[in-house]
PDB file of C-alpha atoms in Angstrom:
ATOM      1  CA  MET A   1     -24.266 -25.436 -12.155  1.00  0.00           C
ATOM      2  CA  ALA A   2     -23.861 -21.982 -13.939  1.00  0.00           C
ATOM      3  CA  ASP A   3     -22.270 -19.791 -11.590  1.00  0.00           C
ATOM      4  CA  ARG A   4     -19.403 -21.849 -10.867  1.00  0.00           C
ATOM      5  CA  PRO A   5     -16.247 -20.311 -11.749  1.00  0.00           C
ATOM      6  CA  PRO A   6     -14.384 -21.144 -13.705  1.00  0.00           C
ATOM      7  CA  ALA A   7     -10.523 -23.694 -12.884  1.00  0.00           C
ATOM      8  CA  PRO A   8      -7.571 -21.612 -12.034  1.00  0.00           C
ATOM      9  CA  VAL A   9      -4.962 -21.804 -15.672  1.00  0.00           C
ATOM     10  CA  ASN A  10      -1.149 -21.728 -15.786  1.00  0.00           C
ATOM     11  CA  VAL A  11      -0.671 -22.904 -12.152  1.00  0.00           C
ATOM     12  CA  SER A  12       2.653 -23.617 -11.614  1.00  0.00           C
ATOM     13  CA  VAL A  13       5.477 -23.869  -8.933  1.00  0.00           C
ATOM     14  CA  MET A  14       8.458 -21.551  -7.951  1.00  0.00           C
ATOM     15  CA  HIS A  15      11.048 -21.054  -5.499  1.00  0.00           C
ATOM     16  CA  LEU A  16      11.019 -24.625  -4.890  1.00  0.00           C
ATOM     17  CA  ARG A  17      12.869 -25.631  -1.785  1.00  0.00           C
ATOM     18  CA  ALA A  18      13.761 -28.730   0.039  1.00  0.00           C
ATOM     19  CA  ASP A  19      11.001 -28.118   2.865  1.00  0.00           C
ATOM     20  CA  SER A  20       8.550 -25.459   0.348  1.00  0.00           C
ATOM     21  CA  VAL A  21       7.328 -24.254  -2.928  1.00  0.00           C
ATOM     22  CA  THR A  22       5.540 -21.417  -4.288  1.00  0.00           C
ATOM     23  CA  VAL A  23       2.178 -22.331  -6.283  1.00  0.00           C
ATOM     24  CA  SER A  24       0.555 -19.904  -8.683  1.00  0.00           C
ATOM     25  CA  TRP A  25      -2.004 -19.338 -10.867  1.00  0.00           C
ATOM     26  CA  GLU A  26      -4.333 -17.110 -13.164  1.00  0.00           C
ATOM     27  CA  VAL A  27      -8.592 -16.845 -12.735  1.00  0.00           C
ATOM     28  CA  PRO A  28     -10.259 -15.355 -15.899  1.00  0.00           C
ATOM     29  CA  GLU A  29     -10.686 -10.917 -15.139  1.00  0.00           C
ATOM     30  CA  GLU A  30     -14.945 -11.306 -15.542  1.00  0.00           C
ATOM     31  CA  ASP A  31     -15.213 -13.741 -12.649  1.00  0.00           C
ATOM     32  CA  ILE A  32     -15.558 -12.747  -8.780  1.00  0.00           C
ATOM     33  CA  ILE A  33     -13.188 -14.820  -6.900  1.00  0.00           C
ATOM     34  CA  ILE A  34     -13.211 -15.057  -3.074  1.00  0.00           C
ATOM     35  CA  GLY A  35     -10.562 -17.922  -2.042  1.00  0.00           C
ATOM     36  CA  PHE A  36      -9.013 -20.397  -3.300  1.00  0.00           C
ATOM     37  CA  SER A  37      -8.434 -24.027  -2.368  1.00  0.00           C
ATOM     38  CA  ILE A  38      -5.215 -26.019  -2.443  1.00  0.00           C
ATOM     39  CA  SER A  39      -5.191 -29.955  -2.811  1.00  0.00           C
ATOM     40  CA  GLN A  40      -1.586 -30.999  -2.392  1.00  0.00           C
ATOM     41  CA  GLN A  41      -0.693 -34.860  -2.641  1.00  0.00           C
ATOM     42  CA  ARG A  42       2.841 -36.898  -2.366  1.00  0.00           C
ATOM     43  CA  GLN A  43       2.497 -39.060  -5.857  1.00  0.00           C
ATOM     44  CA  ASP A  44       2.874 -42.176  -3.594  1.00  0.00           C
ATOM     45  CA  GLY A  45      -0.463 -41.345  -2.412  1.00  0.00           C
ATOM     46  CA  HIS A  46       0.554 -41.493   1.531  1.00  0.00           C
ATOM     47  CA  MET A  47      -0.127 -37.973   2.511  1.00  0.00           C
ATOM     48  CA  GLN A  48      -2.738 -35.472   0.882  1.00  0.00           C
ATOM     49  CA  ARG A  49      -3.265 -31.810   2.160  1.00  0.00           C
ATOM     50  CA  PHE A  50      -6.011 -29.752   1.650  1.00  0.00           C
ATOM     51  CA  ILE A  51      -5.601 -25.470   2.126  1.00  0.00           C
ATOM     52  CA  ARG A  52      -8.457 -23.189   2.240  1.00  0.00           C
ATOM     53  CA  GLU A  53      -8.894 -19.810   2.363  1.00  0.00           C
ATOM     54  CA  VAL A  54     -11.240 -17.369   1.929  1.00  0.00           C
ATOM     55  CA  ASN A  55     -11.581 -13.616   1.604  1.00  0.00           C
ATOM     56  CA  THR A  56      -8.368 -13.284  -0.394  1.00  0.00           C
ATOM     57  CA  THR A  57      -7.353 -11.589  -4.032  1.00  0.00           C
ATOM     58  CA  SER A  58      -4.221 -13.526  -3.718  1.00  0.00           C
ATOM     59  CA  ARG A  59      -3.155 -15.356  -6.801  1.00  0.00           C
ATOM     60  CA  SER A  60      -0.673 -17.546  -5.230  1.00  0.00           C
ATOM     61  CA  CYS A  61       0.391 -19.918  -1.771  1.00  0.00           C
ATOM     62  CA  VAL A  62       3.427 -21.068  -0.483  1.00  0.00           C
ATOM     63  CA  LEU A  63       3.500 -24.673   0.178  1.00  0.00           C
ATOM     64  CA  TRP A  64       5.423 -25.634   3.848  1.00  0.00           C
ATOM     65  CA  ASP A  65       7.092 -28.669   5.388  1.00  0.00           C
ATOM     66  CA  LEU A  66       7.320 -30.900   2.522  1.00  0.00           C
ATOM     67  CA  GLU A  67       9.619 -33.558   2.755  1.00  0.00           C
ATOM     68  CA  GLU A  68      12.763 -33.502   0.511  1.00  0.00           C
ATOM     69  CA  GLU A  69      13.776 -35.011  -2.618  1.00  0.00           C
ATOM     70  CA  THR A  70       9.743 -36.039  -2.460  1.00  0.00           C
ATOM     71  CA  ASP A  71       7.261 -36.319  -5.909  1.00  0.00           C
ATOM     72  CA  TYR A  72       4.339 -33.861  -5.235  1.00  0.00           C
ATOM     73  CA  ILE A  73       1.058 -33.777  -7.394  1.00  0.00           C
ATOM     74  CA  ILE A  74      -0.966 -29.954  -6.487  1.00  0.00           C
ATOM     75  CA  GLN A  75      -4.275 -28.894  -8.215  1.00  0.00           C
ATOM     76  CA  VAL A  76      -5.760 -25.448  -7.559  1.00  0.00           C
ATOM     77  CA  GLN A  77      -9.511 -24.535  -7.722  1.00  0.00           C
ATOM     78  CA  SER A  78     -10.914 -20.882  -7.524  1.00  0.00           C
ATOM     79  CA  ILE A  79     -13.754 -19.849  -4.844  1.00  0.00           C
ATOM     80  CA  GLY A  80     -16.609 -18.096  -6.407  1.00  0.00           C
ATOM     81  CA  LEU A  81     -19.443 -16.754  -4.408  1.00  0.00           C
ATOM     82  CA  TYR A  82     -21.635 -19.282  -5.185  1.00  0.00           C
ATOM     83  CA  GLY A  83     -19.075 -22.069  -4.594  1.00  0.00           C
ATOM     84  CA  GLU A  84     -15.967 -24.353  -6.179  1.00  0.00           C
ATOM     85  CA  SER A  85     -14.673 -24.563  -9.614  1.00  0.00           C
ATOM     86  CA  GLN A  86     -13.534 -27.275 -11.221  1.00  0.00           C
ATOM     87  CA  ALA A  87     -10.197 -28.767  -9.875  1.00  0.00           C
ATOM     88  CA  SER A  88      -6.935 -27.557 -12.211  1.00  0.00           C
ATOM     89  CA  LYS A  89      -4.877 -30.056 -14.045  1.00  0.00           C
ATOM     90  CA  LYS A  90      -2.706 -31.596 -12.125  1.00  0.00           C
ATOM     91  CA  ILE A  91       0.980 -30.222 -11.678  1.00  0.00           C
ATOM     92  CA  HIS A  92       3.795 -32.302 -10.783  1.00  0.00           C
ATOM     93  CA  PHE A  93       7.178 -31.331  -9.110  1.00  0.00           C
ATOM     94  CA  ARG A  94      10.036 -32.850  -6.812  1.00  0.00           C
ATOM     95  CA  THR A  95      11.385 -31.207  -3.685  1.00  0.00           C
ATOM     96  CA  LEU A  96      15.258 -30.454  -3.339  1.00  0.00           C
ATOM     97  CA  LYS A  97      17.895 -31.926  -1.219  1.00  0.00           C
ATOM     98  CA  LYS A  98      18.332 -29.687   1.443  1.00  0.00           C
ATOM     99  CA  THR A  99      21.872 -29.460  -0.153  1.00  0.00           C
ATOM    100  CA  ASP A 100      20.750 -28.456  -3.126  1.00  0.00           C
ATOM    101  CA  ARG A 101      20.188 -24.446  -4.043  1.00  0.00           C
ATOM    102  CA  PHE A 102      17.752 -24.671  -6.855  1.00  0.00           C
ATOM    103  CA  PRO A 103      18.066 -27.675  -9.560  1.00  0.00           C
ATOM    104  CA  SER A 104      21.171 -28.088 -11.351  1.00  0.00           C
ATOM    105  CA  ASN A 105      19.454 -29.084 -15.007  1.00  0.00           C
ATOM    106  CA  SER A 106      16.975 -25.827 -14.076  1.00  0.00           C
ATOM    107  CA  SER A 107      15.622 -23.514 -16.853  1.00  0.00           C
ATOM    108  CA  ASN A 108      14.770 -20.816 -13.720  1.00  0.00           C
ATOM    109  CA  GLN A 109      18.626 -19.686 -13.335  1.00  0.00           C
ATOM    110  CA  ASP A 110      17.663 -16.428 -15.216  1.00  0.00           C
ATOM    111  CA  ASP A 111      14.699 -16.283 -13.045  1.00  0.00           C
ATOM    112  CA  PRO A 112      15.681 -12.762 -10.629  1.00  0.00           C
ATOM    113  CA  THR A 113      13.655 -15.148  -7.417  1.00  0.00           C
ATOM    114  CA  VAL A 114      16.691 -17.768  -7.862  1.00  0.00           C
ATOM    115  CA  GLN A 115      19.117 -15.224  -8.401  1.00  0.00           C
ATOM    116  CA  GLY A 116      17.866 -13.865  -5.189  1.00  0.00           C
ATOM    117  CA  LEU A 117      18.692 -16.649  -3.251  1.00  0.00           C
ATOM    118  CA  ASP A 118      22.099 -15.824  -2.021  1.00  0.00           C
ATOM    119  CA  LYS A 119      21.127 -12.028  -1.570  1.00  0.00           C
ATOM    120  CA  SER A 120      19.240 -12.891   1.494  1.00  0.00           C
ATOM    121  CA  ARG A 121      21.845 -12.644   3.854  1.00  0.00           C
ATOM    122  CA  HIS A 122      22.742  -9.610   3.096  1.00  0.00           C
ATOM    123  CA  LEU A 123      19.031  -8.122   3.133  1.00  0.00           C
ATOM    124  CA  GLN A 124      18.695  -9.603   6.754  1.00  0.00           C
ATOM    125  CA  THR A 125      21.783  -7.659   7.704  1.00  0.00           C
ATOM    126  CA  GLY A 126      20.662  -4.229   5.884  1.00  0.00           C
ATOM    127  CA  GLU A 127      17.934  -4.113   7.677  1.00  0.00           C
ATOM    128  CA  MET A 128      19.583  -4.646  10.960  1.00  0.00           C
ATOM    129  CA  ILE A 129      22.035  -2.046  10.478  1.00  0.00           C
ATOM    130  CA  ILE A 130      18.827   0.117   9.568  1.00  0.00           C
ATOM    131  CA  ILE A 131      16.871  -1.084  12.551  1.00  0.00           C
ATOM    132  CA  VAL A 132      20.251  -0.280  14.856  1.00  0.00           C
ATOM    133  CA  VAL A 133      20.561   3.053  13.549  1.00  0.00           C
ATOM    134  CA  VAL A 134      16.663   3.818  14.259  1.00  0.00           C
ATOM    135  CA  LEU A 135      16.825   3.002  17.389  1.00  0.00           C
ATOM    136  CA  LEU A 136      20.263   4.864  18.437  1.00  0.00           C
ATOM    137  CA  MET A 137      18.631   7.621  17.034  1.00  0.00           C
ATOM    138  CA  TRP A 138      15.316   7.620  19.355  1.00  0.00           C
ATOM    139  CA  ALA A 139      17.990   7.075  21.897  1.00  0.00           C
ATOM    140  CA  ALA A 140      19.228  10.149  21.078  1.00  0.00           C
ATOM    141  CA  VAL A 141      15.932  12.029  21.033  1.00  0.00           C
ATOM    142  CA  ILE A 142      14.778  10.601  24.473  1.00  0.00           C
ATOM    143  CA  ALA A 143      18.246  11.292  26.384  1.00  0.00           C
ATOM    144  CA  LEU A 144      17.848  15.087  24.949  1.00  0.00           C
ATOM    145  CA  PHE A 145      13.972  15.152  26.006  1.00  0.00           C
ATOM    146  CA  CYS A 146      15.500  14.220  29.340  1.00  0.00           C
ATOM    147  CA  ARG A 147      18.150  16.711  29.629  1.00  0.00           C
ATOM    148  CA  GLN A 148      16.016  19.892  28.741  1.00  0.00           C
ATOM    149  CA  TYR A 149      13.419  18.353  31.074  1.00  0.00           C
ATOM    150  CA  ASP A 150      16.051  18.398  33.676  1.00  0.00           C
ATOM    151  CA  ILE A 151      16.866  21.650  32.855  1.00  0.00           C
ATOM    152  CA  ILE A 152      13.489  22.909  32.655  1.00  0.00           C
ATOM    153  CA  LYS A 153      12.665  20.902  36.069  1.00  0.00           C
ATOM    154  CA  ASP A 154      15.953  22.319  37.808  1.00  0.00           C
ATOM    155  CA  ASN A 155      14.937  26.212  36.104  1.00  0.00           C
ATOM    156  CA  ASP A 156      11.217  25.779  37.644  1.00  0.00           C
ATOM    157  CA  SER A 157      12.861  24.802  41.248  1.00  0.00           C
ATOM    158  CA  SER A 158      15.221  27.799  41.211  1.00  0.00           C
ATOM    159  CA  ASN A 159      12.561  30.220  40.584  1.00  0.00           C
ATOM    160  CA  ASN A 160      10.055  28.313  42.879  1.00  0.00           C
ATOM    161  CA  LYS A 161      13.072  29.073  45.307  1.00  0.00           C
ATOM    162  CA  GLU A 162      12.727  32.792  44.967  1.00  0.00           C
ATOM    163  CA  LYS A 163       9.083  32.798  45.231  1.00  0.00           C
ATOM    164  CA  VAL A 164       8.759  31.016  48.460  1.00  0.00           C
ATOM    165  CA  LYS A 165      11.232  32.991  51.220  1.00  0.00           C
ATOM    166  CA  PRO A 166      10.828  33.512  54.710  1.00  0.00           C
ATOM    167  CA  SER A 167       7.693  35.717  55.502  1.00  0.00           C
ATOM    168  CA  SER A 168      10.259  38.212  56.894  1.00  0.00           C
ATOM    169  CA  GLU A 169      12.113  38.648  53.237  1.00  0.00           C
ATOM    170  CA  ARG A 170       8.842  37.972  51.419  1.00  0.00           C
ATOM    171  CA  SER A 171       6.322  41.555  52.644  1.00  0.00           C
ATOM    172  CA  THR A 172       8.113  44.623  54.364  1.00  0.00           C
ATOM    173  CA  PRO A 173       7.280  46.308  56.947  1.00  0.00           C
ATOM    174  CA  GLU A 174       5.288  49.480  57.163  1.00  0.00           C
ATOM    175  CA  HIS A 175       7.021  52.509  59.009  1.00  0.00           C
ATOM    176  CA  HIS A 176       4.502  53.651  61.715  1.00  0.00           C
ATOM    177  CA  SER A 177       3.999  56.371  59.417  1.00  0.00           C
ATOM    178  CA  GLY A 178       3.033  54.701  56.849  1.00  0.00           C
ATOM    179  CA  GLY A 179       5.590  54.543  54.403  1.00  0.00           C
ATOM    180  CA  LEU A 180       8.022  51.779  53.218  1.00  0.00           C
ATOM    181  CA  LEU A 181      11.566  51.551  55.649  1.00  0.00           C
ATOM    182  CA  ARG A 182      13.512  51.376  52.019  1.00  0.00           C
ATOM    183  CA  SER A 183      15.442  54.707  52.599  1.00  0.00           C
ATOM    184  CA  LYS A 184      18.443  55.946  52.002  1.00  0.00           C
ATOM    185  CA  PHE A 185      18.715  59.046  53.955  1.00  0.00           C
ATOM    186  CA  HIS A 186      17.883  56.968  57.272  1.00  0.00           C
ATOM    187  CA  PRO A 187      21.206  55.404  57.807  1.00  0.00           C
ATOM    188  CA  SER A 188      20.426  53.241  61.055  1.00  0.00           C
ATOM    189  CA  VAL A 189      17.199  51.660  58.757  1.00  0.00           C
ATOM    190  CA  PRO A 190      18.867  48.868  56.597  1.00  0.00           C
ATOM    191  CA  SER A 191      17.621  48.668  53.221  1.00  0.00           C
ATOM    192  CA  ILE A 192      15.532  45.484  51.701  1.00  0.00           C
ATOM    193  CA  ASN A 193      16.006  44.606  48.017  1.00  0.00           C
ATOM    194  CA  ILE A 194      12.251  43.194  46.783  1.00  0.00           C
ATOM    195  CA  ILE A 195      12.307  40.641  44.390  1.00  0.00           C
ATOM    196  CA  GLU A 196       9.435  41.102  41.871  1.00  0.00           C
ATOM    197  CA  VAL A 197       8.188  38.291  39.776  1.00  0.00           C
TER     198      VAL A 197
END
């Protein structure tokens, strides 16, 4: 069929481990690719797995749950709008022993991804330090907010106490002549302090 996409090219494996590997590939730029399909098979033919993913522009996939020191064969197909491509060339690889970090005869030792394997523990520690610092900062912000809230609440309650005084203190009785009883000239009449709010 003429509308089928071309097969993926430059299929390769990297990040080879005892139980996983990353498969990557390239596709021609002018074709519309909406997904991929990978067939994974043990070389002895006992196990075969198909992985199919659509609505992605990814050009790599991690294969998990592999058996250590086992030979595998993989092929990749592109998925286009009108079907799948032919399968890519077969790629053979062998998983490592669990004790191996990378193959001793590997030419990938200059690969930054292989060199970065030893630093993964430091990166996780650094991430944990950042997370702890951020959490402590948030705890400090929350504590300051709660303290400010308590201060505001205490101020509001003391203001309300001044507003809600007994009725004898809130209102000033009127003198029978219509004036207020607040006079310094009459020693028999006590002075009343009025607080305006």
